[in-house]
Coordinates of C-alpha atoms in Angstrom, one line a residue:
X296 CA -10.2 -114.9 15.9
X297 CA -8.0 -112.1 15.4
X298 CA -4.1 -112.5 14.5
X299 CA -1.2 -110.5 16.3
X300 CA 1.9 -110.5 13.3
X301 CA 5.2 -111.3 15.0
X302 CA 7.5 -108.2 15.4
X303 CA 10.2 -107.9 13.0
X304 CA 12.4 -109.3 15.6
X305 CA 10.3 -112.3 15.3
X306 CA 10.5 -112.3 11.7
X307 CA 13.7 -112.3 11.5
X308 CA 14.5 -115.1 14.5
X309 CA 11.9 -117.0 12.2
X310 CA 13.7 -116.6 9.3
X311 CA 16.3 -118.9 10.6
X312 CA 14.5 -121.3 11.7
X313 CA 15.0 -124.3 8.8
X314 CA 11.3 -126.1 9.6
X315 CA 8.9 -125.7 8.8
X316 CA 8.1 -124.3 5.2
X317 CA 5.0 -124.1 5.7
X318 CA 1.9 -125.1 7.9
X319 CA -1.7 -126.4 7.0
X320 CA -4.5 -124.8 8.6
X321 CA -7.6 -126.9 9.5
X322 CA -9.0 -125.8 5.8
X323 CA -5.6 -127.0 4.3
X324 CA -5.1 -123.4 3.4
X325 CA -1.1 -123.4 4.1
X326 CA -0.2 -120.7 6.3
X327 CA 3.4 -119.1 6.3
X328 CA 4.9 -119.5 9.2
X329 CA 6.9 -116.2 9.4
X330 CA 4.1 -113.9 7.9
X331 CA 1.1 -115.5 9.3
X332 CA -0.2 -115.1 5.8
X333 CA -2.5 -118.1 4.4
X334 CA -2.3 -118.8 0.8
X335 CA -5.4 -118.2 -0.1
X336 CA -4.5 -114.3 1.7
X337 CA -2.0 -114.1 -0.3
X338 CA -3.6 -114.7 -3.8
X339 CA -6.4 -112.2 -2.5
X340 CA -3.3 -109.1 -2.4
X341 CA -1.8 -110.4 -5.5
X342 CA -4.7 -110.6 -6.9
X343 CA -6.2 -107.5 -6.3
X344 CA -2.8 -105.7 -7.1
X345 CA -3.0 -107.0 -10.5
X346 CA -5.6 -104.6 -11.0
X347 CA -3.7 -101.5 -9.3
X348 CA -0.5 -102.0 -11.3
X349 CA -2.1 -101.9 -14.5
X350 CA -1.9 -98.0 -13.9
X351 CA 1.1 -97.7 -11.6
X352 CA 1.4 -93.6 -12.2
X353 CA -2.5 -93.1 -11.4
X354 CA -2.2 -95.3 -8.6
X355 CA 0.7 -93.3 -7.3
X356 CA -1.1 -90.0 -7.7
X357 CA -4.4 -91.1 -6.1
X358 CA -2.7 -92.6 -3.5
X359 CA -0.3 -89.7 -2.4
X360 CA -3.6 -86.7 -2.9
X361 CA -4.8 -89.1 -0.1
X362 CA -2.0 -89.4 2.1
X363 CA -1.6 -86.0 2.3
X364 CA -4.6 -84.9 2.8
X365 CA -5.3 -87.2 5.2
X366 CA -1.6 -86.1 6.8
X367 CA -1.0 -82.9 5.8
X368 CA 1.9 -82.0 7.4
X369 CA 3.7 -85.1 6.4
X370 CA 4.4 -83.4 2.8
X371 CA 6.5 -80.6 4.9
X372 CA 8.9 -84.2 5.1
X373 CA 9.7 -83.9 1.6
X374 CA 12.5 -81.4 0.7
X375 CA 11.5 -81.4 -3.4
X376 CA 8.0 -80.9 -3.1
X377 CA 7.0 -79.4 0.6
X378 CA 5.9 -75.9 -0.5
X379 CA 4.1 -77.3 -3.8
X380 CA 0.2 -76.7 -3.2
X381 CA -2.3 -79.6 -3.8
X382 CA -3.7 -79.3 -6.6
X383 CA -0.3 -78.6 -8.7
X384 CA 1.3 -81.9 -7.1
X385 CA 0.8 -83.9 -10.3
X386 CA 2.7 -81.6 -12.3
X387 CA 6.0 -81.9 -9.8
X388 CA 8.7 -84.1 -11.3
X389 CA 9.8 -85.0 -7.9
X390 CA 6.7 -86.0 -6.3
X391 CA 5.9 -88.2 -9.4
X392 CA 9.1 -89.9 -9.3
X393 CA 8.3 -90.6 -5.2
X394 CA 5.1 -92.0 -6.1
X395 CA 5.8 -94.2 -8.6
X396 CA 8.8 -95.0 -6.0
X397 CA 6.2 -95.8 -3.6
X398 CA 4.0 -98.0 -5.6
X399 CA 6.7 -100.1 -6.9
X400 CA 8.0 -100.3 -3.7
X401 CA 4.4 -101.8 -2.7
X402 CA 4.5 -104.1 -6.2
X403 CA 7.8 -105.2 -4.8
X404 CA 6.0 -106.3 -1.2
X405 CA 3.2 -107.8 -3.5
X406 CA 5.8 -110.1 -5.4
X407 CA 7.8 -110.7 -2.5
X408 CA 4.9 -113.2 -0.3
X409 CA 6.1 -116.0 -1.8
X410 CA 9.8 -114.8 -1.2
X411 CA 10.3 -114.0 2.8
X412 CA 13.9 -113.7 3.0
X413 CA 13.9 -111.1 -0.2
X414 CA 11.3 -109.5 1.2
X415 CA 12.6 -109.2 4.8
X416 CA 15.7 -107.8 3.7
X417 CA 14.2 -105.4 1.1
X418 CA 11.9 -104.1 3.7
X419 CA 14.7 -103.8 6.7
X420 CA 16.4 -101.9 3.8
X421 CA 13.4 -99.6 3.0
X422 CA 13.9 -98.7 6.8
X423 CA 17.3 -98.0 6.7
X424 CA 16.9 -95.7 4.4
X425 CA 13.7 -93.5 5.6
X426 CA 15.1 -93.4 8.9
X427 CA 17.9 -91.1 7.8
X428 CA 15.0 -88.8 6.8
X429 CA 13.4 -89.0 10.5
X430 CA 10.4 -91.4 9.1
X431 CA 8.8 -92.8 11.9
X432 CA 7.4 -96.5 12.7
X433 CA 4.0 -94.2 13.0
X434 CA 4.5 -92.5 9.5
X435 CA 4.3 -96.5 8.0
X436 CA 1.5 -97.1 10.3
X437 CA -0.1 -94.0 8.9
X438 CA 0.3 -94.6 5.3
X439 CA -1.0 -98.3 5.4
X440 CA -3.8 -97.3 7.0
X441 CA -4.2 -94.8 4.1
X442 CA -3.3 -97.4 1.5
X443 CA -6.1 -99.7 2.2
X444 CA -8.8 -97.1 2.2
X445 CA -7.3 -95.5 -1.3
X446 CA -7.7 -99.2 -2.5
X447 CA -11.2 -99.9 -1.4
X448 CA -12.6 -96.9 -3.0
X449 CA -10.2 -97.2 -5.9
X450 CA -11.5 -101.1 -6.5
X451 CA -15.0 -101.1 -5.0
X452 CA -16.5 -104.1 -3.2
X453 CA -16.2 -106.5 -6.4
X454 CA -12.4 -106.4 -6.1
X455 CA -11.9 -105.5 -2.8
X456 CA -13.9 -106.9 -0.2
X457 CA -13.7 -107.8 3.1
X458 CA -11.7 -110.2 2.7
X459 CA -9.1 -109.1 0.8
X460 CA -9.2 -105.8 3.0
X461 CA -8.9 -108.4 5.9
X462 CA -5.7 -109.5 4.5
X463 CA -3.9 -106.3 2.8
X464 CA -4.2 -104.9 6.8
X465 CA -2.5 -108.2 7.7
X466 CA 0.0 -108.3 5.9
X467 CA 0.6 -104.6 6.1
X468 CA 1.1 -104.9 9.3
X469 CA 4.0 -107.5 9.0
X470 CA 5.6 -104.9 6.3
X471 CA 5.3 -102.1 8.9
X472 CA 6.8 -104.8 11.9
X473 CA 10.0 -105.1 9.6
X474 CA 10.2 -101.2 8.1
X475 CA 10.4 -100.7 11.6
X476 CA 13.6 -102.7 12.2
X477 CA 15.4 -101.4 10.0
X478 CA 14.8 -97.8 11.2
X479 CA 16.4 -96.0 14.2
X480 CA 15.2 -97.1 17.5
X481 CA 15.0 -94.4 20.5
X482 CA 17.5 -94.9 22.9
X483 CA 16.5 -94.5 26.6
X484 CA 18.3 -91.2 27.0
X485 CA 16.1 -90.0 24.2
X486 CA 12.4 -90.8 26.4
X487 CA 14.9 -89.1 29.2
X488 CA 15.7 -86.2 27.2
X489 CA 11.8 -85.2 26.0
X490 CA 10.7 -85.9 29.7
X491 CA 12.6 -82.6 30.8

């Protein structure tokens, strides 16, 4: 059975909700109601973090040669470091600062399960504030998509199996649902506009 996250609209409208905390699956694994996230998901992301943070500024490093070599063009987004080549990225001040940004921003989503209304608004924030830079729902997408496969070939199958893969996509995909109301939204005019 596969699971469909709310939209952040959801999220939020779910949020207000005051019942209930939380709800038992059939295995009496509670489930968060708002996330969709089980416990015992949970505990596998924390869990497997644990690991990951120990080295934050590797991490950060690995994870960004990744990204951008997987999306090239997506380093042309950043001002400091656009014209830097590769393989003299770890030596840029800026991008290190970003990348530790980055992976404290994920430690932050990592802390944050057991904490939905900090995390909502931290993440509707995080939106806010890429959207001035003309970040894209699809840019999030992108990166989590990246950020699971740097952490299965960072951890290996011991500390990252299927299920834990199973549930960092999950719940990456509830992080990108919120991002994404935070950041601008197309207005009609604008699918107009690019039609001409």
């Amino acid at each position: 059975m596969s699971h469909t996250s709310p939209n952040g609209s959801q999220l939020l409208e779910d949020l207000q909700k005051e019942q209930p905390e939380t709800i038992a699956s059939s295995d009496d694994n509670p489930i968060d109601p708002v996330t969709g996230l089980s416990q015992r998901e949970r505990d596998y992301i924390q869990q497997s973090w644990h690991h990951v943070r120990q080295d934050l500024k590797a991490a950060g490093l690995g994870f960004f040669q990744a990204f951008f070599k997987a999306h090239p063009d997506y380093q042309l987004k950043f001002k400091k470091f656009a014209d830097v080549p590769a393989d003299q990225l770890a030596d840029n001040k800026s991008f290190l600062v970003h990348a530790m940004s980055v992976m404290n921003a994920v430690t932050m989503v990592v802390d944050s399960l057991d904490d939905i209304p900090k995390l909502v608004n931290e993440l509707k924030n995080l939106g806010k504030n890429h959207g001035r830079h003309n970040i894209k729902t699809e840019n999030f997408r992108n990166l989590t998509v990246v950020l699971v496969a740097f952490l299965e070939s960072a951890l290996g199958p011991q500390l990252f199996p299927e299920d834990v893969k199973q549930s960092w996509i999950k719940a990456l995909d509830v992080v990108v649902s919120v991002v994404a109301t935070g950041l601008p939204q197309p207005s009609p005019d604008d699918d107009a506009g690019s039609a001409m």
